[in-house]
Amino acid sequence: MKKIDLHVHSNYSDDADLTPQELIEMAMDRGLAAISITDHNLTDAISEALELVEDNNLEIIPGIEFDTNYGDNILHILGYYIDYNSPKIDELLGGMEEAKKEQFYGRIERLQQLGFNITAQEVLEKADNDRPLGGFIAEVLLAKTESKEDPRLETYYTGEKSDQPYFNFYLDFFRAGQPADIPCWKPSAKDTIKLIKEIGGVAVLAHPGSTLSPEDEDVIDDLIEAGLQGIESYSTYHNEEEVAEWLALAEKKGLLATAGSDFHGHLKPKIELGGVAGNDYNIIEQLRELRRSNK
């Protein structure tokens, strides 16, 4: 059975570290038949990855992961087989990138106010490009000798949060309501789903268990009305019981159940590329059918 991973991040995302070429090499080493590089609010890796696989058997599914708002909740919406050269998506992503830059500099300023010794320039140099990379903030800060003496950070070195220090720092300081939380503009989930369909893609709700419960059927129904066609039922965010619940809901609502690891590289070291159950190639065949039905 051919295996896939439909939720993978490259270093174009603001919290991942492997290049498209490194991801492709890793996928081939692990015997995967296809991957989708679904970077956060960016399509830059798609054309690069497609060029890199021209001479091998790995299939690249054009994809993206949008950060969106749904009321007071944040939902991540995956778009597969999108027209990544569409002016419509360029306009939306341009606005989102400006908002992310403002958030990045705001986070740095807030950390400085909290007494941490860190600058934006240090993070940008570590990231080796001019994008604001939130995931690298923790890496830069925790690499400092003085940080190892800060009792607020001890847990990320030797404590219970040392298994995924950068990711856990991100959750503890940058999530809503945390000390360095800086709000960032996001499009609505429903408008984003409609856009994905307009540009030829298939919209899928990513790792739903991270923000929703299978009991939130009213939310799912609302998203279906906007054009949602799938749920990432198989996810590293879900245990076996939760996978079963999201599979049942997908079947009940007539949605495609997809599989994705949400691989980020060393920021989430517990997650392996292709390391998710249910990642059979027939999901891609069903995605293609949905794409054709949308035309």
Tab-separated table of C-alpha atoms in Angstrom:
chain	number	residue	atom	x	y	z
A	1	MET	CA	0.000	0.000	0.000
A	2	LYS	CA	1.417	3.362	-1.044
A	3	LYS	CA	1.730	5.833	1.834
A	4	ILE	CA	1.423	9.625	1.886
A	5	ASP	CA	1.610	12.659	4.159
A	6	LEU	CA	-0.744	15.514	3.337
A	7	HIS	CA	0.371	17.949	6.057
A	8	VAL	CA	4.048	18.890	5.910
A	9	HIS	CA	5.854	22.181	6.562
A	10	SER	CA	9.044	23.464	4.951
A	11	ASN	CA	11.335	26.237	6.134
A	12	TYR	CA	9.119	28.711	4.304
A	13	SER	CA	6.696	28.301	7.221
A	14	ASP	CA	7.314	30.469	10.262
A	15	ASP	CA	8.016	27.496	12.519
A	16	ALA	CA	9.765	24.777	10.499
A	17	ASP	CA	13.358	24.199	9.453
A	18	LEU	CA	13.761	21.756	6.537
A	19	THR	CA	14.053	22.966	2.944
A	20	PRO	CA	11.768	21.547	0.243
A	21	GLN	CA	14.702	19.523	-1.065
A	22	GLU	CA	15.400	18.062	2.384
A	23	LEU	CA	11.728	17.171	2.790
A	24	ILE	CA	11.679	15.472	-0.599
A	25	GLU	CA	14.803	13.464	0.183
A	26	MET	CA	13.375	12.427	3.548
A	27	ALA	CA	10.043	11.439	1.989
A	28	MET	CA	11.786	9.297	-0.616
A	29	ASP	CA	14.010	7.682	2.021
A	30	ARG	CA	10.876	6.743	3.951
A	31	GLY	CA	9.195	5.296	0.880
A	32	LEU	CA	6.344	7.786	0.698
A	33	ALA	CA	4.507	8.025	-2.605
A	34	ALA	CA	3.294	11.603	-2.153
A	35	ILE	CA	3.441	14.595	0.165
A	36	SER	CA	1.782	17.975	0.307
A	37	ILE	CA	3.905	20.866	1.556
A	38	THR	CA	1.257	22.931	3.312
A	39	ASP	CA	3.127	25.955	4.601
A	40	HIS	CA	1.418	28.513	6.813
A	41	ASN	CA	-0.175	31.170	4.612
A	42	LEU	CA	2.489	30.733	1.902
A	43	THR	CA	2.773	28.984	-1.459
A	44	ASP	CA	6.468	29.681	-2.117
A	45	ALA	CA	7.586	26.063	-1.691
A	46	ILE	CA	5.162	24.595	-4.228
A	47	SER	CA	6.852	25.472	-7.523
A	48	GLU	CA	10.282	24.763	-6.016
A	49	ALA	CA	9.173	21.311	-4.872
A	50	LEU	CA	7.506	20.482	-8.194
A	51	GLU	CA	10.732	21.264	-10.040
A	52	LEU	CA	12.755	19.116	-7.651
A	53	VAL	CA	10.619	16.002	-8.225
A	54	GLU	CA	10.499	16.168	-12.026
A	55	ASP	CA	12.985	13.290	-12.318
A	56	ASN	CA	11.724	11.006	-9.541
A	57	ASN	CA	8.578	9.197	-8.489
A	58	LEU	CA	7.553	11.334	-5.520
A	59	GLU	CA	4.277	13.163	-6.098
A	60	ILE	CA	3.800	16.707	-4.803
A	61	ILE	CA	0.239	17.845	-4.092
A	62	PRO	CA	0.004	21.662	-4.223
A	63	GLY	CA	-1.207	22.755	-0.806
A	64	ILE	CA	-1.376	25.453	1.849
A	65	GLU	CA	-2.483	25.829	5.469
A	66	PHE	CA	-4.426	28.989	6.253
A	67	ASP	CA	-4.705	30.458	9.746
A	68	THR	CA	-8.300	31.646	10.025
A	69	ASN	CA	-10.798	33.019	12.517
A	70	TYR	CA	-14.136	31.474	13.344
A	71	GLY	CA	-15.776	33.641	15.970
A	72	ASP	CA	-13.401	33.582	18.934
A	73	ASN	CA	-11.750	30.404	17.696
A	74	ILE	CA	-8.755	29.887	15.407
A	75	LEU	CA	-9.199	27.193	12.762
A	76	HIS	CA	-6.551	25.951	10.354
A	77	ILE	CA	-7.861	25.282	6.862
A	78	LEU	CA	-5.897	23.184	4.384
A	79	GLY	CA	-6.282	23.826	0.668
A	80	TYR	CA	-5.273	21.100	-1.803
A	81	TYR	CA	-4.822	21.384	-5.580
A	82	ILE	CA	-5.134	25.153	-5.370
A	83	ASP	CA	-4.180	27.468	-8.226
A	84	TYR	CA	-1.199	28.850	-6.351
A	85	ASN	CA	-0.567	31.486	-9.045
A	86	SER	CA	-4.034	33.016	-8.719
A	87	PRO	CA	-4.086	36.808	-8.102
A	88	LYS	CA	-6.858	36.175	-5.560
A	89	ILE	CA	-4.601	34.144	-3.312
A	90	ASP	CA	-1.685	36.542	-3.805
A	91	GLU	CA	-3.778	39.436	-2.529
A	92	LEU	CA	-4.914	37.551	0.573
A	93	LEU	CA	-1.465	36.199	1.415
A	94	GLY	CA	0.125	39.625	1.011
A	95	GLY	CA	-2.177	41.053	3.649
A	96	MET	CA	-1.557	38.120	5.966
A	97	GLU	CA	2.214	38.440	5.665
A	98	GLU	CA	2.124	42.109	6.633
A	99	ALA	CA	0.027	41.211	9.665
A	100	LYS	CA	2.504	38.462	10.629
A	101	LYS	CA	5.410	40.916	10.438
A	102	GLU	CA	3.655	43.271	12.823
A	103	GLN	CA	2.964	40.360	15.151
A	104	PHE	CA	6.591	39.196	15.030
A	105	TYR	CA	8.041	42.562	16.036
A	106	GLY	CA	5.341	42.925	18.671
A	107	ARG	CA	6.303	39.580	20.187
A	108	ILE	CA	9.952	40.572	20.357
A	109	GLU	CA	9.062	43.846	22.059
A	110	ARG	CA	6.820	42.055	24.555
A	111	LEU	CA	9.563	39.556	25.420
A	112	GLN	CA	11.977	42.430	25.951
A	113	GLN	CA	9.458	44.040	28.296
A	114	LEU	CA	9.346	40.749	30.196
A	115	GLY	CA	13.105	41.026	30.713
A	116	PHE	CA	14.348	38.592	28.077
A	117	ASN	CA	17.494	39.531	26.144
A	118	ILE	CA	16.527	39.043	22.504
A	119	THR	CA	16.363	41.150	19.339
A	120	ALA	CA	14.475	40.812	16.085
A	121	GLN	CA	17.734	40.906	14.141
A	122	GLU	CA	19.038	37.828	15.961
A	123	VAL	CA	15.966	35.850	14.992
A	124	LEU	CA	15.999	36.983	11.374
A	125	GLU	CA	19.670	36.049	11.070
A	126	LYS	CA	18.957	32.624	12.530
A	127	ALA	CA	16.104	32.134	10.093
A	128	ASP	CA	18.341	33.232	7.212
A	129	ASN	CA	15.629	35.141	5.389
A	130	ASP	CA	13.601	38.314	5.786
A	131	ARG	CA	10.355	36.721	6.960
A	132	PRO	CA	9.241	37.015	10.572
A	133	LEU	CA	9.778	33.527	11.941
A	134	GLY	CA	7.951	33.034	15.222
A	135	GLY	CA	9.176	29.477	15.675
A	136	PHE	CA	12.802	30.590	15.761
A	137	ILE	CA	12.315	33.044	18.621
A	138	ALA	CA	12.463	30.272	21.211
A	139	GLU	CA	15.479	28.666	19.567
A	140	VAL	CA	17.455	31.911	19.678
A	141	LEU	CA	16.427	32.703	23.236
A	142	LEU	CA	17.077	29.230	24.643
A	143	ALA	CA	20.512	29.063	23.010
A	144	LYS	CA	21.745	31.963	25.159
A	145	THR	CA	23.913	31.084	28.156
A	146	GLU	CA	22.109	33.601	30.361
A	147	SER	CA	18.756	31.988	29.567
A	148	LYS	CA	19.906	28.770	31.212
A	149	GLU	CA	20.097	30.682	34.492
A	150	ASP	CA	16.559	32.082	34.164
A	151	PRO	CA	14.172	30.099	36.416
A	152	ARG	CA	11.292	30.883	34.051
A	153	LEU	CA	13.027	28.864	31.347
A	154	GLU	CA	14.342	25.939	33.394
A	155	THR	CA	11.490	23.642	32.363
A	156	TYR	CA	12.531	23.871	28.699
A	157	TYR	CA	16.036	22.575	29.457
A	158	THR	CA	15.555	19.823	32.021
A	159	GLY	CA	11.900	19.904	33.034
A	160	GLU	CA	8.722	18.358	31.716
A	161	LYS	CA	8.740	20.619	28.663
A	162	SER	CA	12.252	19.734	27.527
A	163	ASP	CA	10.949	17.093	25.091
A	164	GLN	CA	9.803	19.817	22.669
A	165	PRO	CA	11.334	22.992	24.134
A	166	TYR	CA	10.788	25.370	21.209
A	167	PHE	CA	7.227	24.274	20.576
A	168	ASN	CA	6.337	24.330	24.270
A	169	PHE	CA	7.836	27.804	24.700
A	170	TYR	CA	5.762	28.927	21.726
A	171	LEU	CA	2.603	27.598	23.372
A	172	ASP	CA	3.428	29.062	26.783
A	173	PHE	CA	4.272	32.568	25.607
A	174	PHE	CA	2.564	33.249	22.281
A	175	ARG	CA	-0.824	31.576	22.393
A	176	ALA	CA	-3.920	33.641	23.121
A	177	GLY	CA	-3.897	34.889	26.691
A	178	GLN	CA	-0.211	34.139	27.257
A	179	PRO	CA	2.403	36.761	28.301
A	180	ALA	CA	3.657	37.588	24.790
A	181	ASP	CA	0.372	37.112	22.955
A	182	ILE	CA	0.119	39.618	20.106
A	183	PRO	CA	-3.128	39.403	18.119
A	184	CYS	CA	-2.750	38.987	14.369
A	185	TRP	CA	-5.319	39.637	11.660
A	186	LYS	CA	-6.650	36.502	9.988
A	187	PRO	CA	-9.320	35.978	7.345
A	188	SER	CA	-12.535	34.243	8.324
A	189	ALA	CA	-12.662	30.471	7.980
A	190	LYS	CA	-15.754	30.615	5.779
A	191	ASP	CA	-14.310	33.212	3.397
A	192	THR	CA	-11.091	31.198	3.160
A	193	ILE	CA	-12.954	27.999	2.329
A	194	LYS	CA	-14.889	29.830	-0.383
A	195	LEU	CA	-11.640	31.206	-1.817
A	196	ILE	CA	-10.019	27.757	-1.904
A	197	LYS	CA	-12.947	26.462	-3.927
A	198	GLU	CA	-12.894	29.519	-6.219
A	199	ILE	CA	-9.260	28.848	-7.142
A	200	GLY	CA	-9.883	25.208	-7.941
A	201	GLY	CA	-8.941	23.635	-4.631
A	202	VAL	CA	-10.394	21.316	-2.012
A	203	ALA	CA	-10.827	22.702	1.524
A	204	VAL	CA	-10.067	20.459	4.511
A	205	LEU	CA	-10.240	21.279	8.229
A	206	ALA	CA	-6.788	20.601	9.737
A	207	HIS	CA	-6.292	18.719	13.052
A	208	PRO	CA	-9.841	19.563	14.190
A	209	GLY	CA	-9.291	18.137	17.661
A	210	SER	CA	-6.830	20.914	18.473
A	211	THR	CA	-9.623	23.476	18.686
A	212	LEU	CA	-12.949	21.671	18.280
A	213	SER	CA	-14.862	18.669	19.572
A	214	PRO	CA	-16.823	16.175	17.427
A	215	GLU	CA	-19.833	17.557	19.277
A	216	ASP	CA	-19.359	20.908	17.507
A	217	GLU	CA	-21.530	19.746	14.630
A	218	ASP	CA	-23.032	23.197	14.181
A	219	VAL	CA	-19.578	24.578	13.356
A	220	ILE	CA	-18.881	21.752	10.908
A	221	ASP	CA	-22.275	22.270	9.254
A	222	ASP	CA	-21.558	25.982	8.883
A	223	LEU	CA	-18.188	25.253	7.274
A	224	ILE	CA	-19.751	22.677	4.951
A	225	GLU	CA	-22.216	25.317	3.802
A	226	ALA	CA	-19.215	27.497	2.893
A	227	GLY	CA	-17.667	24.645	0.886
A	228	LEU	CA	-15.672	22.462	3.317
A	229	GLN	CA	-15.098	19.021	1.787
A	230	GLY	CA	-12.817	17.210	4.212
A	231	ILE	CA	-11.605	16.725	7.790
A	232	GLU	CA	-8.080	15.714	8.787
A	233	SER	CA	-9.382	12.855	10.932
A	234	TYR	CA	-6.031	11.089	11.030
A	235	SER	CA	-3.759	13.537	12.827
A	236	THR	CA	-0.923	13.471	15.332
A	237	TYR	CA	-3.134	15.745	17.448
A	238	HIS	CA	-5.654	12.899	17.920
A	239	ASN	CA	-5.448	9.715	19.976
A	240	GLU	CA	-7.086	6.513	18.714
A	241	GLU	CA	-10.437	7.310	20.299
A	242	GLU	CA	-10.468	10.820	18.844
A	243	VAL	CA	-9.502	9.508	15.402
A	244	ALA	CA	-12.504	7.175	15.537
A	245	GLU	CA	-14.799	10.035	16.561
A	246	TRP	CA	-13.598	12.313	13.751
A	247	LEU	CA	-13.852	9.469	11.237
A	248	ALA	CA	-17.440	8.865	12.309
A	249	LEU	CA	-18.285	12.553	11.986
A	250	ALA	CA	-16.674	12.742	8.541
A	251	GLU	CA	-18.767	9.792	7.386
A	252	LYS	CA	-21.927	11.264	8.909
A	253	LYS	CA	-21.385	14.606	7.173
A	254	GLY	CA	-20.218	13.184	3.843
A	255	LEU	CA	-16.717	14.620	4.210
A	256	LEU	CA	-13.440	13.112	3.048
A	257	ALA	CA	-11.300	11.902	5.968
A	258	THR	CA	-7.679	12.846	5.271
A	259	ALA	CA	-4.359	12.057	6.977
A	260	GLY	CA	-1.505	14.412	7.827
A	261	SER	CA	1.327	14.432	10.353
A	262	ASP	CA	1.827	18.220	10.636
A	263	PHE	CA	5.572	17.577	10.364
A	264	HIS	CA	7.688	20.644	11.238
A	265	GLY	CA	11.165	19.229	11.744
A	266	HIS	CA	12.986	19.887	15.012
A	267	LEU	CA	10.354	22.284	16.402
A	268	LYS	CA	8.051	19.278	16.912
A	269	PRO	CA	10.566	16.430	17.278
A	270	LYS	CA	7.938	13.882	18.344
A	271	ILE	CA	6.274	14.097	14.926
A	272	GLU	CA	7.808	12.085	12.089
A	273	LEU	CA	7.296	12.638	8.380
A	274	GLY	CA	4.649	10.139	7.314
A	275	GLY	CA	4.122	9.216	10.963
A	276	VAL	CA	0.342	9.188	10.993
A	277	ALA	CA	-2.181	6.372	10.714
A	278	GLY	CA	-4.563	6.053	7.784
A	279	ASN	CA	-2.171	7.651	5.304
A	280	ASP	CA	-3.155	5.564	2.294
A	281	TYR	CA	-2.738	6.834	-1.250
A	282	ASN	CA	-6.436	6.408	-2.024
A	283	ILE	CA	-7.058	9.665	-0.143
A	284	ILE	CA	-5.294	11.505	-2.972
A	285	GLU	CA	-7.472	9.737	-5.528
A	286	GLN	CA	-10.541	10.943	-3.635
A	287	LEU	CA	-9.116	14.467	-3.459
A	288	ARG	CA	-8.745	14.439	-7.233
A	289	GLU	CA	-12.368	13.365	-7.606
A	290	LEU	CA	-13.486	16.248	-5.404
A	291	ARG	CA	-11.361	18.689	-7.391
A	292	ARG	CA	-12.930	17.507	-10.645
A	293	SER	CA	-16.421	17.791	-9.164
A	294	ASN	CA	-15.735	21.418	-8.219
A	295	LYS	CA	-15.101	22.497	-11.809
